[in-house]
Short mmCIF file of C-alpha atoms in Angstrom, two decimals:
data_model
loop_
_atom_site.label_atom_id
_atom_site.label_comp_id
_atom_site.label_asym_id
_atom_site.label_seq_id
_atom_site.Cartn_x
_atom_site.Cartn_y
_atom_site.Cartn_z
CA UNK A 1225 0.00 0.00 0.00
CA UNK A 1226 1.50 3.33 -1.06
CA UNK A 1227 2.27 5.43 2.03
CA UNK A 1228 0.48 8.52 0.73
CA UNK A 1229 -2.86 6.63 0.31
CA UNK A 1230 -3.68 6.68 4.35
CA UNK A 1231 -3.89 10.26 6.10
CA UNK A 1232 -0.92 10.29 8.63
CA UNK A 1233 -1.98 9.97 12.67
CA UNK A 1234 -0.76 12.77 14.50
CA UNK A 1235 -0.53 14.04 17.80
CA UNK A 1236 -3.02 13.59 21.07
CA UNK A 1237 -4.55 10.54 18.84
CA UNK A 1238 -1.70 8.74 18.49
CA UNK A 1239 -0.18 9.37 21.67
CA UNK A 1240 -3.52 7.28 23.37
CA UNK A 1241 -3.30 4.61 21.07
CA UNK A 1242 0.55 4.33 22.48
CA UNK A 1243 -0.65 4.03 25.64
CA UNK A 1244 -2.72 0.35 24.78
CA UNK A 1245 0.83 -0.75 23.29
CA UNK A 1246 2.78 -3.57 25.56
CA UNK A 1247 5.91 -1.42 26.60
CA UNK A 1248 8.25 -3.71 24.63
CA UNK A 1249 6.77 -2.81 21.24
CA UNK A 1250 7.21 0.90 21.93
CA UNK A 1251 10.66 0.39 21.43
CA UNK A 1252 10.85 -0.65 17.47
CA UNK A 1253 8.03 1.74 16.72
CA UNK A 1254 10.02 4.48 18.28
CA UNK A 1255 12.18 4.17 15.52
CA UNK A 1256 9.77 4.38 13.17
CA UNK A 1257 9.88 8.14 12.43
CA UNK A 1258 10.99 11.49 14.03
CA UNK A 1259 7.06 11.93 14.79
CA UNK A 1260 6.59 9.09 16.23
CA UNK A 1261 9.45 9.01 18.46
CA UNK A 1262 7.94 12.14 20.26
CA UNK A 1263 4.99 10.52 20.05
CA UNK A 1264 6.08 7.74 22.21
CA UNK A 1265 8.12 9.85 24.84
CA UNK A 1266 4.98 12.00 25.04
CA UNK A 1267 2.80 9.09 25.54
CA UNK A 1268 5.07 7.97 28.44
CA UNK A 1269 5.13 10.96 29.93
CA UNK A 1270 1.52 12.42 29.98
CA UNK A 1271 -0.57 9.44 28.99
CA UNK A 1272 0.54 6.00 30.52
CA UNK A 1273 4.16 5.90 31.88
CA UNK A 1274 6.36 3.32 32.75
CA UNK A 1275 5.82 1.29 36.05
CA UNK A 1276 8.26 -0.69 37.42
CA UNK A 1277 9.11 -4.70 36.62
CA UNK A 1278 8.20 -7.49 38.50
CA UNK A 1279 11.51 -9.80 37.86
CA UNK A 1280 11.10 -13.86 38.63
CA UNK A 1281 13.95 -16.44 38.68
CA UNK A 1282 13.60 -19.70 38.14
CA UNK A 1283 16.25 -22.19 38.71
CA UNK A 1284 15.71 -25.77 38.12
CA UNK A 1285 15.73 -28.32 41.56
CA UNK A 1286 17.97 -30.82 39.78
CA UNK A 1287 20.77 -28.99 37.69
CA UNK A 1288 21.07 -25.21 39.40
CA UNK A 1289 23.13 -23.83 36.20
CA UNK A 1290 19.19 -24.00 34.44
CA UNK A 1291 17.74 -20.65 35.07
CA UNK A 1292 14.97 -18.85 33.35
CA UNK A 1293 14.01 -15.11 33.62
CA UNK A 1294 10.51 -14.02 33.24
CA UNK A 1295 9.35 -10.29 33.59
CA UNK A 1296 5.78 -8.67 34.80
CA UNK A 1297 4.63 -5.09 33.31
CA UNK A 1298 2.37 -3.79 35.56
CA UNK A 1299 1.97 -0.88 33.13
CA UNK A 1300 1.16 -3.57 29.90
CA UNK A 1301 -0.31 -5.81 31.99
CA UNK A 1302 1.87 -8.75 30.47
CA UNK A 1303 4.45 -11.41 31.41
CA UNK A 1304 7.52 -11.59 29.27
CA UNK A 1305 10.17 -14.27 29.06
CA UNK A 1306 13.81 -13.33 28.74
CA UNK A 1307 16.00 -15.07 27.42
CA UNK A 1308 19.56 -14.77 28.44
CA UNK A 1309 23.41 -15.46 28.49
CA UNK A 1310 24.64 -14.84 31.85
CA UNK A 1311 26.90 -16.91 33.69
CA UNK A 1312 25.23 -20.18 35.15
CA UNK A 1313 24.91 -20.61 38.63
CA UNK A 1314 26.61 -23.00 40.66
CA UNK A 1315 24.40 -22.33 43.87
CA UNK A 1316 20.93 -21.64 45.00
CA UNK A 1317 20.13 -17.67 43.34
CA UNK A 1318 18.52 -15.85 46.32
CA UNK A 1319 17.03 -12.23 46.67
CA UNK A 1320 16.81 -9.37 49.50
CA UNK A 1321 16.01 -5.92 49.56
CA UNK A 1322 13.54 -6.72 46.56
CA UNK A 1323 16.10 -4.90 44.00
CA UNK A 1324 18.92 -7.84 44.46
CA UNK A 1325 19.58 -11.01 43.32
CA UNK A 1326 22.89 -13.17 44.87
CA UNK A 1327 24.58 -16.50 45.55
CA UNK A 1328 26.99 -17.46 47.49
CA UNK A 1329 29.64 -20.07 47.38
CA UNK A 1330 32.84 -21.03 49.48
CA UNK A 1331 34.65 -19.34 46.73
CA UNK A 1332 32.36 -16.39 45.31
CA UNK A 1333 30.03 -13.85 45.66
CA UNK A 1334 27.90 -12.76 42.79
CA UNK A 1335 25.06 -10.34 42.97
CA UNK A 1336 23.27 -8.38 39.73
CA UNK A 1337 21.94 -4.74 39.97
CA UNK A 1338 20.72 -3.83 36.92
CA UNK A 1339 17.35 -3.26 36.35
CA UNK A 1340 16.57 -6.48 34.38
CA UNK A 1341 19.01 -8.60 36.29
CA UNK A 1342 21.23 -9.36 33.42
CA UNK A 1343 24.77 -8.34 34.28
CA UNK A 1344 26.41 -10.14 37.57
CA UNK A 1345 29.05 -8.91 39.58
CA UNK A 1346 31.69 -11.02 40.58
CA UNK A 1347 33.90 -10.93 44.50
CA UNK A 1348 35.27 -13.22 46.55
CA UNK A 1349 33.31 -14.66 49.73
CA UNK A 1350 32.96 -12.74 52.64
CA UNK A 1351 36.05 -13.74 54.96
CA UNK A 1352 32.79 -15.55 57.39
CA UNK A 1353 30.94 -18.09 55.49
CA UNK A 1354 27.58 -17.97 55.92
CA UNK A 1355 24.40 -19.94 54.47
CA UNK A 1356 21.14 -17.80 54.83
CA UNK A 1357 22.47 -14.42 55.26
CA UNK A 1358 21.06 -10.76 54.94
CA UNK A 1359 22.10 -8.91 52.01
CA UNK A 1360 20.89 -5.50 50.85
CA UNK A 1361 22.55 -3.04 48.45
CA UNK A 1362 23.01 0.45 50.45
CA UNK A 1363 24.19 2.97 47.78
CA UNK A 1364 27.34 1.86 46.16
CA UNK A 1365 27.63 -0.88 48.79
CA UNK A 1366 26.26 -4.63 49.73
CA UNK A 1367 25.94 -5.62 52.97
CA UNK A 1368 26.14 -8.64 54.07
CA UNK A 1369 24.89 -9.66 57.64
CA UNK A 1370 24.32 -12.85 60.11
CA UNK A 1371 23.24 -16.02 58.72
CA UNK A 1372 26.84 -17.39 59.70
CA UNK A 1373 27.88 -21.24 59.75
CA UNK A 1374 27.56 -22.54 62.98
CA UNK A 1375 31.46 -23.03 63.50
CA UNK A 1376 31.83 -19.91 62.98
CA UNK A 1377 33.13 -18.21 65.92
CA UNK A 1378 30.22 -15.21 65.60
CA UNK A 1379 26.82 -15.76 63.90
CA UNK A 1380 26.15 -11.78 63.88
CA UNK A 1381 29.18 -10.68 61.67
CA UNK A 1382 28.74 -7.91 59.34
CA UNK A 1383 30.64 -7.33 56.03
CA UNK A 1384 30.20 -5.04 53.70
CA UNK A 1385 31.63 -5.17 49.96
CA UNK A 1386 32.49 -1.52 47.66
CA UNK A 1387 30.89 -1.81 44.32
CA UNK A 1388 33.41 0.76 43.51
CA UNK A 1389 37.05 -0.37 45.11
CA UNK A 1390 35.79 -4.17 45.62
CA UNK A 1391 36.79 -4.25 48.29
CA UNK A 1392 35.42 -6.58 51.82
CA UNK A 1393 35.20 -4.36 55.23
CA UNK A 1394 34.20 -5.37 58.43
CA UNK A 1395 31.58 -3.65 60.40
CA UNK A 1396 30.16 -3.87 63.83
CA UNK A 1397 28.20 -7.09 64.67
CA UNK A 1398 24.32 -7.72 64.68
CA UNK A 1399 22.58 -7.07 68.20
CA UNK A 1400 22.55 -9.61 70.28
CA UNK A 1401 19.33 -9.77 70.68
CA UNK A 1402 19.01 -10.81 67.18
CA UNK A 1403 21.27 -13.62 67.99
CA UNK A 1404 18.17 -16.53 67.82
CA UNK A 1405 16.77 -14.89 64.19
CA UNK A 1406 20.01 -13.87 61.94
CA UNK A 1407 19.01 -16.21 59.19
CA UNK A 1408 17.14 -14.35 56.25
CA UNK A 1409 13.88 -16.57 56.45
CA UNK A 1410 13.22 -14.33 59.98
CA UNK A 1411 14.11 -11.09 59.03
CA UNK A 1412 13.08 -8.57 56.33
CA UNK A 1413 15.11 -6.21 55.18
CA UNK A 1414 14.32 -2.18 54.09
CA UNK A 1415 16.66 0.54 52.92
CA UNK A 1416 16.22 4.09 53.38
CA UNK A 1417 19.03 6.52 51.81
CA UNK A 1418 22.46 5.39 53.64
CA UNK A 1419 20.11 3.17 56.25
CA UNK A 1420 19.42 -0.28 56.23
CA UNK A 1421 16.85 -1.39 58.57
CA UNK A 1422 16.69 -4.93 59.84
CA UNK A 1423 13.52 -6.61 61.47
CA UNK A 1424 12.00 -9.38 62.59
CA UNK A 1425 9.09 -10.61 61.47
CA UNK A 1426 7.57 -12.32 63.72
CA UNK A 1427 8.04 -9.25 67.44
CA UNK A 1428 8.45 -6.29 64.48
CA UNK A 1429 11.60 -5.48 66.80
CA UNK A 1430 13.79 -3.79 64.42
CA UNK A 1431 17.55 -2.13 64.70
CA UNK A 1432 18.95 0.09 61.93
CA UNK A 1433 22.69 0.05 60.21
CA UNK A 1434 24.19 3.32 59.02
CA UNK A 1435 26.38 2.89 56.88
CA UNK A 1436 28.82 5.55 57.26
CA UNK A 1437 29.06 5.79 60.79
CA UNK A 1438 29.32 1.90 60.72
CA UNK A 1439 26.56 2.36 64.00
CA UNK A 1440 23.72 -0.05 64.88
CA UNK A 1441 20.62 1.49 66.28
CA UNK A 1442 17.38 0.48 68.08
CA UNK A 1443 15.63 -1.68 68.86
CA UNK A 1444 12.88 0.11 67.88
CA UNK A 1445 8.94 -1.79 67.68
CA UNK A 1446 7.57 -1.71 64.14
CA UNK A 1447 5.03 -3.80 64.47
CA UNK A 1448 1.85 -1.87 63.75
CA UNK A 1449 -0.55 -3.74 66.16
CA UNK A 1450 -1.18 -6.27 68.35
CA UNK A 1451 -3.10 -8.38 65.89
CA UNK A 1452 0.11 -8.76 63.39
CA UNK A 1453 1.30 -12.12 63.50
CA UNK A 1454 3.90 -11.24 60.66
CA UNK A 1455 5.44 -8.05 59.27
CA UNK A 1456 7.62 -7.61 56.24
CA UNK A 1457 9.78 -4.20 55.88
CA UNK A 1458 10.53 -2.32 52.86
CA UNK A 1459 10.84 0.91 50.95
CA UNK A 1460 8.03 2.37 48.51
CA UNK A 1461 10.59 5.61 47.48
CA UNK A 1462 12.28 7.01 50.04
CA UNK A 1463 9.05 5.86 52.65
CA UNK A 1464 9.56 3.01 55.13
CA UNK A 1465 6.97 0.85 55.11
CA UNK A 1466 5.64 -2.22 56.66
CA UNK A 1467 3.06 -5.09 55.44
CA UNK A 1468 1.43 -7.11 58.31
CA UNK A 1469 -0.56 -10.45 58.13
CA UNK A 1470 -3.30 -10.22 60.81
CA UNK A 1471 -4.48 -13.39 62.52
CA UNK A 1472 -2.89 -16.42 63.26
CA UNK A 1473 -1.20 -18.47 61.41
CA UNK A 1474 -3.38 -20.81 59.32
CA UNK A 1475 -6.10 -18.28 59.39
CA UNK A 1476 -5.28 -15.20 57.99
CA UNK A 1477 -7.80 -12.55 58.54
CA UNK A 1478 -6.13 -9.75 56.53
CA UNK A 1479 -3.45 -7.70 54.75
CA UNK A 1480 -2.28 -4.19 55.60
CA UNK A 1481 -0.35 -1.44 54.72
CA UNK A 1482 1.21 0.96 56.86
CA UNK A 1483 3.66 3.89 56.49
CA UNK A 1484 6.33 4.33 59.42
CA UNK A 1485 6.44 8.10 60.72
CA UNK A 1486 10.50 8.74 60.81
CA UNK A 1487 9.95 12.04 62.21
CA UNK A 1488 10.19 12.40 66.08
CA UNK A 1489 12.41 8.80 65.83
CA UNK A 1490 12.01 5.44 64.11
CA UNK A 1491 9.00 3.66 65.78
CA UNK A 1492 7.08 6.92 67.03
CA UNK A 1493 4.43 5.93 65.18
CA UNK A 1494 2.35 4.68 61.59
CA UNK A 1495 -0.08 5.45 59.75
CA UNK A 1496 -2.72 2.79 57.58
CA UNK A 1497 -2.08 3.56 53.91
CA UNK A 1498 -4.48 0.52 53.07
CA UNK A 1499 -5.94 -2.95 53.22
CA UNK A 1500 -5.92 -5.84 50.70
CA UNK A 1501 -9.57 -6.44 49.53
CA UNK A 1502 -11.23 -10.22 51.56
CA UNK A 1503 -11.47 -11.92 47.88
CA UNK A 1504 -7.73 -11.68 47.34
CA UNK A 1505 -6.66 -12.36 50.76
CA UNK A 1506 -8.94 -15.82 50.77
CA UNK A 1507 -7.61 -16.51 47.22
CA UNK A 1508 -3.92 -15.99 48.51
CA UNK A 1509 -4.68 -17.55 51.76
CA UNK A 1510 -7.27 -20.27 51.02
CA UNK A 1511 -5.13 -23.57 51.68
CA UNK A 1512 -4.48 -24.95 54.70
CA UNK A 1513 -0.97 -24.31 54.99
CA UNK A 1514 0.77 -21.15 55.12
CA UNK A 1515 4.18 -21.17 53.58
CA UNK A 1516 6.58 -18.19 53.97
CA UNK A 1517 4.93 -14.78 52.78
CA UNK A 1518 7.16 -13.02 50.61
CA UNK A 1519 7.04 -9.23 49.86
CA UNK A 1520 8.55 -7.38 46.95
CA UNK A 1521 8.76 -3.78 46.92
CA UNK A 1522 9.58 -1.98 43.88
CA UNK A 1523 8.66 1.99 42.69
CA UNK A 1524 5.52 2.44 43.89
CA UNK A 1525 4.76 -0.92 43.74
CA UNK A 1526 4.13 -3.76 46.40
CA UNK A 1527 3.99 -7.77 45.49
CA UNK A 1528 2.79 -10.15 48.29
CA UNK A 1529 2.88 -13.93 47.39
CA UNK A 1530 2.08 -16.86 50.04
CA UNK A 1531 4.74 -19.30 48.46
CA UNK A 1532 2.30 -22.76 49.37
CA UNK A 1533 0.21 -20.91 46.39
CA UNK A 1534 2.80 -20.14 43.75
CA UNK A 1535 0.19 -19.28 40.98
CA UNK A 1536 -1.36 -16.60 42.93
CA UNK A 1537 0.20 -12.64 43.32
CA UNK A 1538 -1.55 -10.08 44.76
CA UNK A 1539 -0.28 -6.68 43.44
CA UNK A 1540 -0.95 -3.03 44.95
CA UNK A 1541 -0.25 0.33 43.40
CA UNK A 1542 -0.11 2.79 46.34
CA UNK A 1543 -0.78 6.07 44.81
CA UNK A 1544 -0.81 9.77 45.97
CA UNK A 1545 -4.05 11.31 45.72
CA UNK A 1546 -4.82 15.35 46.73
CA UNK A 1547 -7.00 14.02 49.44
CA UNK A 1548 -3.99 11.88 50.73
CA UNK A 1549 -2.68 8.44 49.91
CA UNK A 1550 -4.78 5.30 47.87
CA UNK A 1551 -4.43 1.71 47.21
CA UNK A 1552 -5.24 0.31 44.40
CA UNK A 1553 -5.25 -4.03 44.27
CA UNK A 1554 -5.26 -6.77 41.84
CA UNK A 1555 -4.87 -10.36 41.43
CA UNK A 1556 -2.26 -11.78 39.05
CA UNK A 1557 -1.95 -15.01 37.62
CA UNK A 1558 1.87 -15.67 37.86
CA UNK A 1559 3.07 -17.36 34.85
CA UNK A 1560 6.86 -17.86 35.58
CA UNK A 1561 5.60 -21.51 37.65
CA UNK A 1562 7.70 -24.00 36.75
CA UNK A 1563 7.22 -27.73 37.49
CA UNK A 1564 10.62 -28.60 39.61
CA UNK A 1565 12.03 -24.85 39.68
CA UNK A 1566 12.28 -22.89 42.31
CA UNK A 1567 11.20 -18.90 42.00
CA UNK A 1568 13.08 -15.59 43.55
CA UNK A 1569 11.34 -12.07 42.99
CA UNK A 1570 13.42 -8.88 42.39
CA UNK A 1571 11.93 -5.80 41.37
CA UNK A 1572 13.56 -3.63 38.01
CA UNK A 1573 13.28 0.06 37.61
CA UNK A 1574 13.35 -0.54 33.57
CA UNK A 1575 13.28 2.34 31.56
CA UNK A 1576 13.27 2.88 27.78
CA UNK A 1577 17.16 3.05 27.41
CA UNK A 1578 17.43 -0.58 29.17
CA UNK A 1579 14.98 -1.48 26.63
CA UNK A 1580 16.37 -0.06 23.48
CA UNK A 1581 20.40 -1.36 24.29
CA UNK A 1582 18.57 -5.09 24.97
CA UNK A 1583 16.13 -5.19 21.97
CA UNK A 1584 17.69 -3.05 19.15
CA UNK A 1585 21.07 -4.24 19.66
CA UNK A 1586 23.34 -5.68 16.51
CA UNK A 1587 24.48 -8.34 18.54
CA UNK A 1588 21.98 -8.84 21.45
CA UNK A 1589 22.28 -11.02 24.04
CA UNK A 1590 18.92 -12.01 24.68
CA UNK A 1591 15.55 -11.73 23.20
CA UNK A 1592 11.73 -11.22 24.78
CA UNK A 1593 8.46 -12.76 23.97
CA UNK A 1594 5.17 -12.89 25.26
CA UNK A 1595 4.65 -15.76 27.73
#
């Protein structure tokens, strides 16, 4: 068809039929024309902009070196499957601080930052080996905390590893009063500028790291209420935040949000910012058995998943209003389930210049497709 026999689209038209386009097809038909290249950035800017990724890794049971990546657009509103060709894994690929994936081995360290998880840095081990520790990326650093092996001479040692000189430092041990919970599976983890905040989930008692002074903090009680059973840390921008379970366990009566108040001290108070809707909390919580509820925090973003029902997210968009701050839920089927795999979430601040290096790339070393 000659290209003069259709009338051209321009302007606030085809900016809103941009915004129905999956994210990853924005990206060839920004190089379409000059027009439509503005088109585009205007569409993500006014219209529909981009949300953060939900990232999921699955590494096979059997052979660990088999690893898949799969990605959620909250903004598109589909899964995509990435294909990759990073480095295998020689370990179990764990997460923390919902923008980090690790492992750990005798020998190495490796951790990836990027936003869709496809570059790894490589260190040696910390100097204490541990099995389940914390680890959280503070600024240009990753700390590394508890979780030690249990001949090792102190279960609460801190190390912390420079992006930038890659280098290993020792820092101040753990509280003791953490001494019982320093494995990952009882504490969450939240960052907050230079801070890392450690707290377990089960009392809410939380101390906080700085990172320059090289000071621990606290304890300070960030558990909202007397009916939380369980409470999960984590950042939504620069706000610290905390997710409860209320009930018991095998009969989970509900899901909240609150925001901590750092003004007047850590712990002086929170306030509700919302409440996950029955119908997804009985879908989430239906079985029987609760298995370890697991909390990803990404953007504005906030992913709870009960891991005996590995099918089932819940998502909520926490958004500012004029009249203060709303929630807005959803259920989402999660199609990164693989038979024999196991999953670890990361979050991925993905922007259109992640996008156009992976997809438009002479050589690229992966490819997406719709799941």
């Amino acid at each position: 068809m000659s290209s003069t026999a259709e009338a051209p689209i321009h302007g606030d038209i085809l900016e809103a039929i941009f915004s129905h386009v999956p994210l990853i097809h924005l990206v060839p038909a920004s190089h379409v024309s000059n027009s439509w290249k503005r088109a585009v950035s205007s569409s993500l800017a006014h219209v529909r902009p981009i949300k953060p990724w939900l990232i999921v890794l699955t590494q096979s049971l059997r052979h660990s070196h088999v690893t898949t990546l799969h990605a959620y657009d909250p903004r598109s509103h589909v899964w995509l499957q990435i294909k990759n060709t990073a480095r295998s894994h020689a370990s179990p690929v764990r997460s923390s601080h919902s923008t980090l994936f690790y492992a750990l081995t005798p020998s190495e360290f490796s951790f990836s930052l990027d936003a869709l998880h496809l570059k790894w840095h490589y260190a040696p081990s910390p100097r204490v080996w541990r099995t389940n520790p914390v680890v959280a990326r503070v600024g240009s650093r990753v700390v590394v905390a508890g979780g030690a092996c249990e001949f090792e001479d102190d279960p609460l040692a801190v190390e912390m590893y420079d992006v930038n000189s890659q280098a290993w430092e020792a820092c101040p041990s753990m509280p003791a009063l953490l001494k019982s919970s320093t494995a990952s599976s009882w504490l969450s983890v939240a960052v907050a500028g230079e801070i890392m905040h450690v707290t377990e989930k089960h009392s809410g008692v939380t101390y906080s790291f700085e990172t320059i002074s090289k000071t621990w903090k606290g304890p300070f009680s960030l558990r909202p209420h007397e009916s939380v059973f369980h409470c999960v840390t984590g950042t939504l921008g620069e706000r610290l935040m905390v997710a409860g379970l209320i009930g018991k366990v095998g009969n989970v009566k509900g899901v909240k949000l609150w925001e901590v108040r750092v003004r007047g001290g850590l712990g002086s108070g929170m306030e509700e910012v919302g409440e996950m809707p029955k119908e997804m909390v009985r879908k989430l919580f239906s079985g029987s058995e609760l298995g370890s509820v697991e909390v990803t925090w990404i953007g504005d973003f906030v992913y709870v998943r009960n891991t005996s029902e590995p099918e089932e997210l819940v998502l909520c968009e926490v958004l500012n209003h004029l009249n203060g701050v709303g929630c807005e839920w959803r259920s989402v089927r999660n199609a990164a389930v693989r038979c024999g795999a196991r999953m670890v979430f990361c979050g991925g601040s993905v922007c259109m210049e992640d996008l156009q290096r992976a997809v438009m790339s002479e050589n690229p070393t992966f490819s997406m497709k719709h799941v």
